[in-house]
PDB file of C-alpha atoms and ligand atoms in Angstrom:
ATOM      1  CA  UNK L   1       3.780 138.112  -5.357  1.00  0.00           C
ATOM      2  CA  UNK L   2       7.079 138.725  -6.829  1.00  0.00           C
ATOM      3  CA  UNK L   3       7.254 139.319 -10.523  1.00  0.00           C
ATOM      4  CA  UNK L   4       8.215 136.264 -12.284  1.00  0.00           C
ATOM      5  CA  UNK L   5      11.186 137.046 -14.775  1.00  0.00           C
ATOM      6  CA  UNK L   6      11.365 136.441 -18.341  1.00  0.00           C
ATOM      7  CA  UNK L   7      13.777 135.836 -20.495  1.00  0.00           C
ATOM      8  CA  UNK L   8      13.233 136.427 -24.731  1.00  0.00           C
ATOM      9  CA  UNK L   9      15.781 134.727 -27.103  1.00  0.00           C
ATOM     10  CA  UNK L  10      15.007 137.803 -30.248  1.00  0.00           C
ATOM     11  CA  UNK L  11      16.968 135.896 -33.096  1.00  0.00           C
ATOM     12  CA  UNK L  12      15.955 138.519 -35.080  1.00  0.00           C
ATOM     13  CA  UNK L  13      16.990 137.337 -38.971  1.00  0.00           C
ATOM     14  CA  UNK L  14      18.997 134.420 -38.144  1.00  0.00           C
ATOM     15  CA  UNK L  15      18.605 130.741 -38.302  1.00  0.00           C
ATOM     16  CA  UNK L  16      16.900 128.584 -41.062  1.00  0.00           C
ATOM     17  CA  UNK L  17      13.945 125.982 -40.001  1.00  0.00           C
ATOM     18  CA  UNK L  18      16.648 123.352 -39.361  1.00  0.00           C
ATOM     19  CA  UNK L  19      19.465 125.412 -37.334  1.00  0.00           C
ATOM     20  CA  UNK L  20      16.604 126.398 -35.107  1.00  0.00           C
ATOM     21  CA  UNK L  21      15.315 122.604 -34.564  1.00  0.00           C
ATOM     22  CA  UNK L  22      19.443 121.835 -34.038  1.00  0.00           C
ATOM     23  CA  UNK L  23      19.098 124.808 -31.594  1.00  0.00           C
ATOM     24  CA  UNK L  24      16.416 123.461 -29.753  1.00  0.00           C
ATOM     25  CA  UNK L  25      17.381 119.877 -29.567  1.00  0.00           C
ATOM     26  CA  UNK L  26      20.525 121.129 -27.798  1.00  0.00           C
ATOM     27  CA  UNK L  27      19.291 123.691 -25.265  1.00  0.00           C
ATOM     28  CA  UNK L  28      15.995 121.657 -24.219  1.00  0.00           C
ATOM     29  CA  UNK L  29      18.787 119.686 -21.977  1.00  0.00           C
ATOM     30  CA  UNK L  30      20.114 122.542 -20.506  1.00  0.00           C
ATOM     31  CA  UNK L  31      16.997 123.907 -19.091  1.00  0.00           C
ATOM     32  CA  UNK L  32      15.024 120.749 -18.112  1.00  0.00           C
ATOM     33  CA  UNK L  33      12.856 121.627 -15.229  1.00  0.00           C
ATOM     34  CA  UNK L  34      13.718 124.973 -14.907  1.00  0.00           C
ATOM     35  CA  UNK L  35      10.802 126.903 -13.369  1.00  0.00           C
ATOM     36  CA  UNK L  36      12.393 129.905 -12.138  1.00  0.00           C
ATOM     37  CA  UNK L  37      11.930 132.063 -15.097  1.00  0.00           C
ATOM     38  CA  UNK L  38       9.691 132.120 -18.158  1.00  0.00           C
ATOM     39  CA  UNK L  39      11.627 131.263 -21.381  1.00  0.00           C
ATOM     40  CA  UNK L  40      10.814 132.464 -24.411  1.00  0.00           C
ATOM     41  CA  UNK L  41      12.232 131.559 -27.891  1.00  0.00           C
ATOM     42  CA  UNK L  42      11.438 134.259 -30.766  1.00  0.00           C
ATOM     43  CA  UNK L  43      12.483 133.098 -34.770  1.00  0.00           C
ATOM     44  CA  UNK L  44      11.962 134.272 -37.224  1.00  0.00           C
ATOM     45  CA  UNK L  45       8.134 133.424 -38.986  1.00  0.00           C
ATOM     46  CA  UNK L  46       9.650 131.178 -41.221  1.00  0.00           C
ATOM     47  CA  UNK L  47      11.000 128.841 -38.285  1.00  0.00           C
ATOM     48  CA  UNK L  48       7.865 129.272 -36.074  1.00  0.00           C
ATOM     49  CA  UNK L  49       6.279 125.889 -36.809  1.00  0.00           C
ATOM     50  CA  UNK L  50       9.480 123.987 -36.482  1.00  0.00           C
ATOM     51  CA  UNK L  51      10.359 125.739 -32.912  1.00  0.00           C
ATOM     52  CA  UNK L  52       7.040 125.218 -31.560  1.00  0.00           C
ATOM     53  CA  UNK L  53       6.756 121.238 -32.552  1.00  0.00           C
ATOM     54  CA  UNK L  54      10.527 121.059 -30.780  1.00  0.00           C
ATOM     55  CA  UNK L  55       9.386 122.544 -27.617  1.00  0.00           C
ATOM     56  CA  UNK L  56       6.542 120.717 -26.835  1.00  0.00           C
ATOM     57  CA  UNK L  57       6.274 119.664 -23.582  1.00  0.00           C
ATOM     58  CA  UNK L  58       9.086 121.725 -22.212  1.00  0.00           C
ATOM     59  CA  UNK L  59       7.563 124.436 -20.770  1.00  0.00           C
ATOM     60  CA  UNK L  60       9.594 126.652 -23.307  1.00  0.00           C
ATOM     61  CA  UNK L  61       7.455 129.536 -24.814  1.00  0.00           C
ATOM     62  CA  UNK L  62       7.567 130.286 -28.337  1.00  0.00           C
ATOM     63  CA  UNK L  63       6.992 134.109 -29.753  1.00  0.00           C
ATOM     64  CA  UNK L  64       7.103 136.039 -32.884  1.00  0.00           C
ATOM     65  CA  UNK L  65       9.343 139.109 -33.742  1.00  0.00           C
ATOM     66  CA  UNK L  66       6.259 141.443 -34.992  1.00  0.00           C
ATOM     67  CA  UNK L  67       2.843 140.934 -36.350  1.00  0.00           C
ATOM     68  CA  UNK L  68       0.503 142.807 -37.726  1.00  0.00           C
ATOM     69  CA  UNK L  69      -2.453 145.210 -36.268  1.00  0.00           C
ATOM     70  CA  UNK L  70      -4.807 143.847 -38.044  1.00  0.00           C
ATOM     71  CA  UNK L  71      -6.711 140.403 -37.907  1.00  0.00           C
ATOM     72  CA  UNK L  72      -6.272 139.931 -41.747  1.00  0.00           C
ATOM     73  CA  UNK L  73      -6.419 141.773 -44.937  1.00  0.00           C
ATOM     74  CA  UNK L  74      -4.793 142.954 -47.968  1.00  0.00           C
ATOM     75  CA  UNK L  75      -1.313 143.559 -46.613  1.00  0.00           C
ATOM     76  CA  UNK L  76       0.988 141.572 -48.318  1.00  0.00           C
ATOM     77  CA  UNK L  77       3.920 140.279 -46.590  1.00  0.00           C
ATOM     78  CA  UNK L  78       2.233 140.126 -42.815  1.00  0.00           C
ATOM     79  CA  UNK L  79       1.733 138.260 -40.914  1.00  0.00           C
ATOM     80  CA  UNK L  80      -1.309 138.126 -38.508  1.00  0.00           C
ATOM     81  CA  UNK L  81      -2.546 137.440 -34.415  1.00  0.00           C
ATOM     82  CA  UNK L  82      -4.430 134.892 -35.821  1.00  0.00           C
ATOM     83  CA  UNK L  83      -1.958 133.284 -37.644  1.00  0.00           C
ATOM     84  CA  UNK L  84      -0.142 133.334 -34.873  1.00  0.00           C
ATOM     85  CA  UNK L  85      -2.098 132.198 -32.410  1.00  0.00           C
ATOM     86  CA  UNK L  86      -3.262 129.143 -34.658  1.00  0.00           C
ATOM     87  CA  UNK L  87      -0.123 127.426 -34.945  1.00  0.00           C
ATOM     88  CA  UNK L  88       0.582 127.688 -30.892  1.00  0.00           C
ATOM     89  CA  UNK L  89       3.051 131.235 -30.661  1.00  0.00           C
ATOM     90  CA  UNK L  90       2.065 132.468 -27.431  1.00  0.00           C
ATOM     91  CA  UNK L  91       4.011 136.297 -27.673  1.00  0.00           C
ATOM     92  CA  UNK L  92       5.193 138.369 -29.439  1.00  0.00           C
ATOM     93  CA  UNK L  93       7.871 141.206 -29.634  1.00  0.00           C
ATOM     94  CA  UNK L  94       5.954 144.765 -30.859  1.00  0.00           C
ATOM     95  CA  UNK L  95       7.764 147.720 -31.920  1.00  0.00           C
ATOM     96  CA  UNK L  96      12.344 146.396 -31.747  1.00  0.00           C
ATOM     97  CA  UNK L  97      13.943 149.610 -32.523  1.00  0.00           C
ATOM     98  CA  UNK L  98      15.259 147.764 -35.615  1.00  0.00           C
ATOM     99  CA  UNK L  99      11.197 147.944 -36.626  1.00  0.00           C
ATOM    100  CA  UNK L 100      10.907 151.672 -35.664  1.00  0.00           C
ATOM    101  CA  UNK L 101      14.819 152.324 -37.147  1.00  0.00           C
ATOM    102  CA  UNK L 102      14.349 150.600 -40.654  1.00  0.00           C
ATOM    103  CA  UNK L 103      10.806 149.747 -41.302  1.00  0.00           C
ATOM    104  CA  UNK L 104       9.093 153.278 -40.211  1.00  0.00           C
ATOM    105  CA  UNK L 105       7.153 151.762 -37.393  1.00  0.00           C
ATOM    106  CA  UNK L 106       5.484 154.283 -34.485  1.00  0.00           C
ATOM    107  CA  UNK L 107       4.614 154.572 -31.118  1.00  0.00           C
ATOM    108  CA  UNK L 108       1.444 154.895 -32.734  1.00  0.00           C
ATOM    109  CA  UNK L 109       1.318 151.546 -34.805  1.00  0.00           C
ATOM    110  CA  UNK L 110       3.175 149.697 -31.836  1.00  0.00           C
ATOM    111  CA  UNK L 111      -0.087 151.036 -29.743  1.00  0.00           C
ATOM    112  CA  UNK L 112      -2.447 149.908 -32.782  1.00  0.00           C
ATOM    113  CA  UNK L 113      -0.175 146.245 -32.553  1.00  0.00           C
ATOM    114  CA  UNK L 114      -0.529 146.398 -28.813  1.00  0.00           C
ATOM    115  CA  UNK L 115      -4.102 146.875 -28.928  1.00  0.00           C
ATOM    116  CA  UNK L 116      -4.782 142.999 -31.177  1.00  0.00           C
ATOM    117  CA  UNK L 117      -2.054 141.807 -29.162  1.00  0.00           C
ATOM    118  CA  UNK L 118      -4.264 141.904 -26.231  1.00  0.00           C
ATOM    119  CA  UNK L 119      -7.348 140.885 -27.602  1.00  0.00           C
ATOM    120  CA  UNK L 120      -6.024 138.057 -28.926  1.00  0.00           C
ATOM    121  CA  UNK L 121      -4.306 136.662 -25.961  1.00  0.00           C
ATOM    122  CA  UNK L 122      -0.729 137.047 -26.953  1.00  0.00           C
ATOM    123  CA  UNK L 123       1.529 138.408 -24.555  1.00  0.00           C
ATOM    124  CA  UNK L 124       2.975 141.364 -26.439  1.00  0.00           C
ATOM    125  CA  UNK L 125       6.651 142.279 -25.046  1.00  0.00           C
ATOM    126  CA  UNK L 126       7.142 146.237 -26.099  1.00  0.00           C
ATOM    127  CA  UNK L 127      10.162 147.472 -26.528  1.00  0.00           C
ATOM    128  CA  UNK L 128      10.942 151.394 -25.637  1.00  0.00           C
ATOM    129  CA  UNK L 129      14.799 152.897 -25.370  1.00  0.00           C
ATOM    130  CA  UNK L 130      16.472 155.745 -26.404  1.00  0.00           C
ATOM    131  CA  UNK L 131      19.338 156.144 -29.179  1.00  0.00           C
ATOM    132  CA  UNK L 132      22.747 157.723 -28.422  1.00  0.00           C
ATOM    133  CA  UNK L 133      22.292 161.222 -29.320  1.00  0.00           C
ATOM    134  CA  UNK L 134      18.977 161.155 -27.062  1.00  0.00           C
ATOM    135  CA  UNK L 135      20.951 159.813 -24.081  1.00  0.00           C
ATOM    136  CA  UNK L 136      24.258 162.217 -24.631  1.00  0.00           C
ATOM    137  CA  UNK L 137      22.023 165.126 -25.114  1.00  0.00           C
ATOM    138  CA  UNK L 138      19.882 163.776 -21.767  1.00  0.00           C
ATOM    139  CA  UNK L 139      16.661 163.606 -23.592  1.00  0.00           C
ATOM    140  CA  UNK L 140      16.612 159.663 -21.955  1.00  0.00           C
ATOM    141  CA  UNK L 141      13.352 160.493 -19.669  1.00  0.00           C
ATOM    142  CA  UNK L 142      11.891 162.581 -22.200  1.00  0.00           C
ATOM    143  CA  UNK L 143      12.185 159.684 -24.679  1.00  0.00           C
ATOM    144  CA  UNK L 144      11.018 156.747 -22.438  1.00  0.00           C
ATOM    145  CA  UNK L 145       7.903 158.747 -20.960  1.00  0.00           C
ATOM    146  CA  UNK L 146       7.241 159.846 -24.710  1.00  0.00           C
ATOM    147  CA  UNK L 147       7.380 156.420 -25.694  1.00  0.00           C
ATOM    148  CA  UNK L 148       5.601 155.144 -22.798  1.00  0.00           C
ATOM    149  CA  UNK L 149       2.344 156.690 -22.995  1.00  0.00           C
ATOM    150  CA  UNK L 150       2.649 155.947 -26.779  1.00  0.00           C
ATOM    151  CA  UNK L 151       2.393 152.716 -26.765  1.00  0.00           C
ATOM    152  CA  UNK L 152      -0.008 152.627 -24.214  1.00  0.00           C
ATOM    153  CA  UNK L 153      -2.369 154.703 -25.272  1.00  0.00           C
ATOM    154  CA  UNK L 154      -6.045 154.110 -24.921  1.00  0.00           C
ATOM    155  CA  UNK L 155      -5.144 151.071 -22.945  1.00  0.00           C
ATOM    156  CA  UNK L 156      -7.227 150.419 -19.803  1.00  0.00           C
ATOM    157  CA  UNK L 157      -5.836 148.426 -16.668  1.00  0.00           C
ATOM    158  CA  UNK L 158      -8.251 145.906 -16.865  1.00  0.00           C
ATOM    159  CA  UNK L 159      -6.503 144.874 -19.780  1.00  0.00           C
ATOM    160  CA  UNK L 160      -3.266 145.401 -19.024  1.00  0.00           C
ATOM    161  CA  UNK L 161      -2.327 142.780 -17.144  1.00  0.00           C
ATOM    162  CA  UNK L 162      -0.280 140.459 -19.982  1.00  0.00           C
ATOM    163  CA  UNK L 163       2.353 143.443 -20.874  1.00  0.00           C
ATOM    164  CA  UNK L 164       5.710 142.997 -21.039  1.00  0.00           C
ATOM    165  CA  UNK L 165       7.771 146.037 -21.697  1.00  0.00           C
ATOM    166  CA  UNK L 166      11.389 145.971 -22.749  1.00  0.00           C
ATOM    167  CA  UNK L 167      13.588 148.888 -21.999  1.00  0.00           C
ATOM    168  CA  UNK L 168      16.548 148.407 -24.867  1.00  0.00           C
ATOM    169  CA  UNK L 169      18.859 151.476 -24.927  1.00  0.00           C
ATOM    170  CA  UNK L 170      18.831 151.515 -28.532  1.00  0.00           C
ATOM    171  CA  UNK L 171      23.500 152.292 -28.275  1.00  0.00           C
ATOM    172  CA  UNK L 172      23.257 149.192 -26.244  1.00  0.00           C
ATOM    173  CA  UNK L 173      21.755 146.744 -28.864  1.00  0.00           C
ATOM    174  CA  UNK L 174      24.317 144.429 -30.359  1.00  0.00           C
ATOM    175  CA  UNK L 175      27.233 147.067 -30.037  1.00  0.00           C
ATOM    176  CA  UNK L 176      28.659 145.109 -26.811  1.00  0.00           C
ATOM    177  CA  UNK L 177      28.354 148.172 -24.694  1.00  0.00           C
ATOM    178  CA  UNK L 178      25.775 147.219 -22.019  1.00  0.00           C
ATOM    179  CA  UNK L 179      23.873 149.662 -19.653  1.00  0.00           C
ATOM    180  CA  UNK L 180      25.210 149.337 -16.118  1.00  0.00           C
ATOM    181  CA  UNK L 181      22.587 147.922 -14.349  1.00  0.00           C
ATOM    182  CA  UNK L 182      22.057 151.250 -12.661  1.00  0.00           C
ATOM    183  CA  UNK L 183      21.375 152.675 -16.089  1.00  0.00           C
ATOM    184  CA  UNK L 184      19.326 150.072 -16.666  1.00  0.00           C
ATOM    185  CA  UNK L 185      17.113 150.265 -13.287  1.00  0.00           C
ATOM    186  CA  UNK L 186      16.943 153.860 -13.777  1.00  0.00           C
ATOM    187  CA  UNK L 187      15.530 153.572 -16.857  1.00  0.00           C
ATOM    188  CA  UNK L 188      13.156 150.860 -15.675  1.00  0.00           C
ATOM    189  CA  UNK L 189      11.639 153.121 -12.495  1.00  0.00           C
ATOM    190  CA  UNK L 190      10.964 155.807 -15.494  1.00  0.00           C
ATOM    191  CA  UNK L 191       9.012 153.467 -16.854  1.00  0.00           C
ATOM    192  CA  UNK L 192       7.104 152.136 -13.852  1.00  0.00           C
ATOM    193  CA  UNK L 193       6.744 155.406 -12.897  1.00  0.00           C
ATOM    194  CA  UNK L 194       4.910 156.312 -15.622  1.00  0.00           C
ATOM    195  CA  UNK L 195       2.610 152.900 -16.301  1.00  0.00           C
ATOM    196  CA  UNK L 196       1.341 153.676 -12.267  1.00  0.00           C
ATOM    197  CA  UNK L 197       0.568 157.014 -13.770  1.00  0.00           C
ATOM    198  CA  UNK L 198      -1.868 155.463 -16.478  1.00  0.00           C
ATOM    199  CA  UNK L 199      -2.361 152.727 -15.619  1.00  0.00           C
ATOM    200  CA  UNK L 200      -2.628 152.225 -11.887  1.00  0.00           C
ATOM    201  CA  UNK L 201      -0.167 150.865  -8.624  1.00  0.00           C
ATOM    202  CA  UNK L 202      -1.543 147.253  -9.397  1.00  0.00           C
ATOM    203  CA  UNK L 203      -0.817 147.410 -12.723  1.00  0.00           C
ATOM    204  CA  UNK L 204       2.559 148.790 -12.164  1.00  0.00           C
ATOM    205  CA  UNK L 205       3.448 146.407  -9.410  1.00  0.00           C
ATOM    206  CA  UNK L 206       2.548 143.799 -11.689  1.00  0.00           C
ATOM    207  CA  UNK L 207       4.691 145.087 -14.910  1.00  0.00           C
ATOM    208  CA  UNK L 208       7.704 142.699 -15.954  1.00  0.00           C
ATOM    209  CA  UNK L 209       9.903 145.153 -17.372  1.00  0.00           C
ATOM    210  CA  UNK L 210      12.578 143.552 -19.306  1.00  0.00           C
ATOM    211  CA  UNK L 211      16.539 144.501 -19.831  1.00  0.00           C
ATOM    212  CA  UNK L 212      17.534 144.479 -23.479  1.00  0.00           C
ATOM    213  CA  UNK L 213      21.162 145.179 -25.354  1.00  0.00           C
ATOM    214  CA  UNK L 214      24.292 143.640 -25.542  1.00  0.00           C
ATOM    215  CA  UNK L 215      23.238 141.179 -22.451  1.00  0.00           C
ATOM    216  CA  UNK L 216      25.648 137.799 -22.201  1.00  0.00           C
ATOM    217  CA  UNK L 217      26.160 135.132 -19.842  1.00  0.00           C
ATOM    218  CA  UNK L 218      28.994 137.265 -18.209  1.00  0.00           C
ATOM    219  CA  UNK L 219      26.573 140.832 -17.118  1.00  0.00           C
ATOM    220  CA  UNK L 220      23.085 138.349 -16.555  1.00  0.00           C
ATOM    221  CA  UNK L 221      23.387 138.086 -13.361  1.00  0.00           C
ATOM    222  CA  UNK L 222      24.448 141.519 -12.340  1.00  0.00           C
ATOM    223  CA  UNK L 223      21.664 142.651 -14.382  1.00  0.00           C
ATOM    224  CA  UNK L 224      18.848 140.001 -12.857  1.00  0.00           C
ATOM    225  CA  UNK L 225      19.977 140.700  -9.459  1.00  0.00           C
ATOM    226  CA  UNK L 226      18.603 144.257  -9.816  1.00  0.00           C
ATOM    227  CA  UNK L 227      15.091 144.333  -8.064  1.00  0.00           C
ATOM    228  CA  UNK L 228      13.973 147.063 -10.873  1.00  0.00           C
ATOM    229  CA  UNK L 229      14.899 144.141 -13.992  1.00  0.00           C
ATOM    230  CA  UNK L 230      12.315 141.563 -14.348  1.00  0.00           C
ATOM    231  CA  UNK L 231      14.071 140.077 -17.294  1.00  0.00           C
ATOM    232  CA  UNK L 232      16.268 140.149 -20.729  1.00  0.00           C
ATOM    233  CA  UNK L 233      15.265 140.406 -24.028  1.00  0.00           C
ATOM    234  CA  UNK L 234      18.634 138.746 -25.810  1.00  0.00           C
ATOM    235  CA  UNK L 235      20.142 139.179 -29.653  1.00  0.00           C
ATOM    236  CA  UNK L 236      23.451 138.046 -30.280  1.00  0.00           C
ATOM    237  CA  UNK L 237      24.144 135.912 -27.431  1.00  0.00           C
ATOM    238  CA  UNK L 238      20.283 133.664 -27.875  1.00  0.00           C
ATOM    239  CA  UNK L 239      21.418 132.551 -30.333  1.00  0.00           C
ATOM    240  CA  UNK L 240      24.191 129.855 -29.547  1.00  0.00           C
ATOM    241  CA  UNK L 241      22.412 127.488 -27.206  1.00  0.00           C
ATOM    242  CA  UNK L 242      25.229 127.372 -24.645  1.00  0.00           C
ATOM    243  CA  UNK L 243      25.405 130.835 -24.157  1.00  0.00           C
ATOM    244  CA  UNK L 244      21.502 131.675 -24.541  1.00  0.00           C
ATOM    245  CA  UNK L 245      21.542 128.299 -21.717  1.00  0.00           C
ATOM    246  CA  UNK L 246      23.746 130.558 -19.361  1.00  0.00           C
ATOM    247  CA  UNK L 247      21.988 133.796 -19.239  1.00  0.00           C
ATOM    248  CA  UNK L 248      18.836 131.440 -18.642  1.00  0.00           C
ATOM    249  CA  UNK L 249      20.521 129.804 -15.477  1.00  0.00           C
ATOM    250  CA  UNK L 250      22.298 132.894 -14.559  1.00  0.00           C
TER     251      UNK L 250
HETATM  252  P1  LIG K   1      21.682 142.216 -28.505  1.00  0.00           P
HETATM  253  O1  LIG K   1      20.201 142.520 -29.055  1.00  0.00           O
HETATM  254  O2  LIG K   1      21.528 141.300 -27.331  1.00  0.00           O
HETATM  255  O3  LIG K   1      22.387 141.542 -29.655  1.00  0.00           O
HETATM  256  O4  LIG K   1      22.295 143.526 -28.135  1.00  0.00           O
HETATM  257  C1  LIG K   1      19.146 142.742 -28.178  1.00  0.00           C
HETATM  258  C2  LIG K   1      17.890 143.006 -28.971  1.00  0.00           C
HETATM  259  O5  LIG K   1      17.983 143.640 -30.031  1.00  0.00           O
HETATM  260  O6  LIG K   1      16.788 142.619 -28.564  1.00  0.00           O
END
């Protein structure tokens, strides 16, 4: 069976409630009836409710940008799986290198994320990627495999199956330099190298791994043609309906 792509609209911290409904209303049309992919629309928590009443009945996917580990608590400011989950948000993005870069986060609370993720029955879309200095200094392997069995730790293939991992070269992400998609498939057999390590040839088979940085309607389909990219995760260019419309139809 061959992997069905996905493709992640991350508009990150952009958009009130009633941009994203104008959003919506204007790229539902543009993506009537399209089965080929999975698409996937992630605001920010604030415009959650208001994206997933607008896509009813689409077959458009709506996800969150992060949660947290646990169920609930006394962590103020979080938001949980359950929260989540009960107002219809079906995945979610774990561990953006803008949440490991700025808010501290670490292969080892992406793995603790990753972990209620799957036991709640969101499908959790990892991201993994190196920085510049990592690449230049050819630490990229190093980095992915580090990051890899990180995230996955303690992880069993029986569970597995949901995953979504996002390779996002961390120089790539909104700096309109985009990995070749040789870069990018190289990257990607790193990581599906590694997963069949851990996790099994089924498993690996199975994995969608996404492409994620500086992707437009212009490089989508060079990058989707690729039999190693299963996918984009997309910033900037989500979030103009038009252009998000493209890459979705590339
Ligand atoms: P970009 O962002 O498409 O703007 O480079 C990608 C991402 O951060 O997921």
């Amino acid at each position: 069976m061959p992997r069905k792509p996905l493709i992640a609209a991350n508009w990150k911290m952009y958009k009130t409630p009633a941009q994203a409904q104008e959003f919506v209303k204007n790229f539902l049309p543009l993506v009537t009836n399209h089965e080929r992919d999975e698409v996937v629309l992630c605001p920010s928590f604030i415009s959650l409710s208001v994206v997933i009443a607008a896509v009813t009945g689409s077959g458009v996917a709506v996800g969150a940008q992060n949660m947290h580990f646990a169920e609930e608590g006394a962590y103020t400011g979080e938001t949980s799986p359950l929260m989540l989950k009960a107002i219809g948000a079906t995945h979610v993005i774990l561990g953006h290198s803008e949440r490991r870069q700025y808010f501290g986060e670490t292969d080892e609370i992406i793995n603790k994320k990753l972990k209620t993720a799957l036991q709640q029955g969101l499908v959790p879309i990892v991201c993994v990627g190196e920085v510049l200095a990592e690449r230049e200094s050819g630490r990229t392997e190093e980095v992915l495999l580090r990051q890899t069995r990180g995230v996955l730790a303690g992880i069993g293939a029986a569970e597995a199956a949901p995953i979504v991992i996002a390779y996002e070269p961390v120089w790539a992400i909104g700096t309109g330099k985009t990995a070749t998609p040789q870069i990018a498939s190289e990257a990607h057999e790193v990581i599906r190298g590694e997963v069949k390590k851990l996790l099994g040839g089924g498993v690996a088979e199975n994995l969608r791994i996404l492409y994620g940085g500086s992707v437009k309607p212009e490089n989508a389909s060079a990058l989707m043609s690729e039999t190693e990219i299963d996918g984009a995760l997309v910033g900037g260019a989500s979030l103009d309906p038009q252009s998000f419309g493209k890459i979705v139809k590339y």
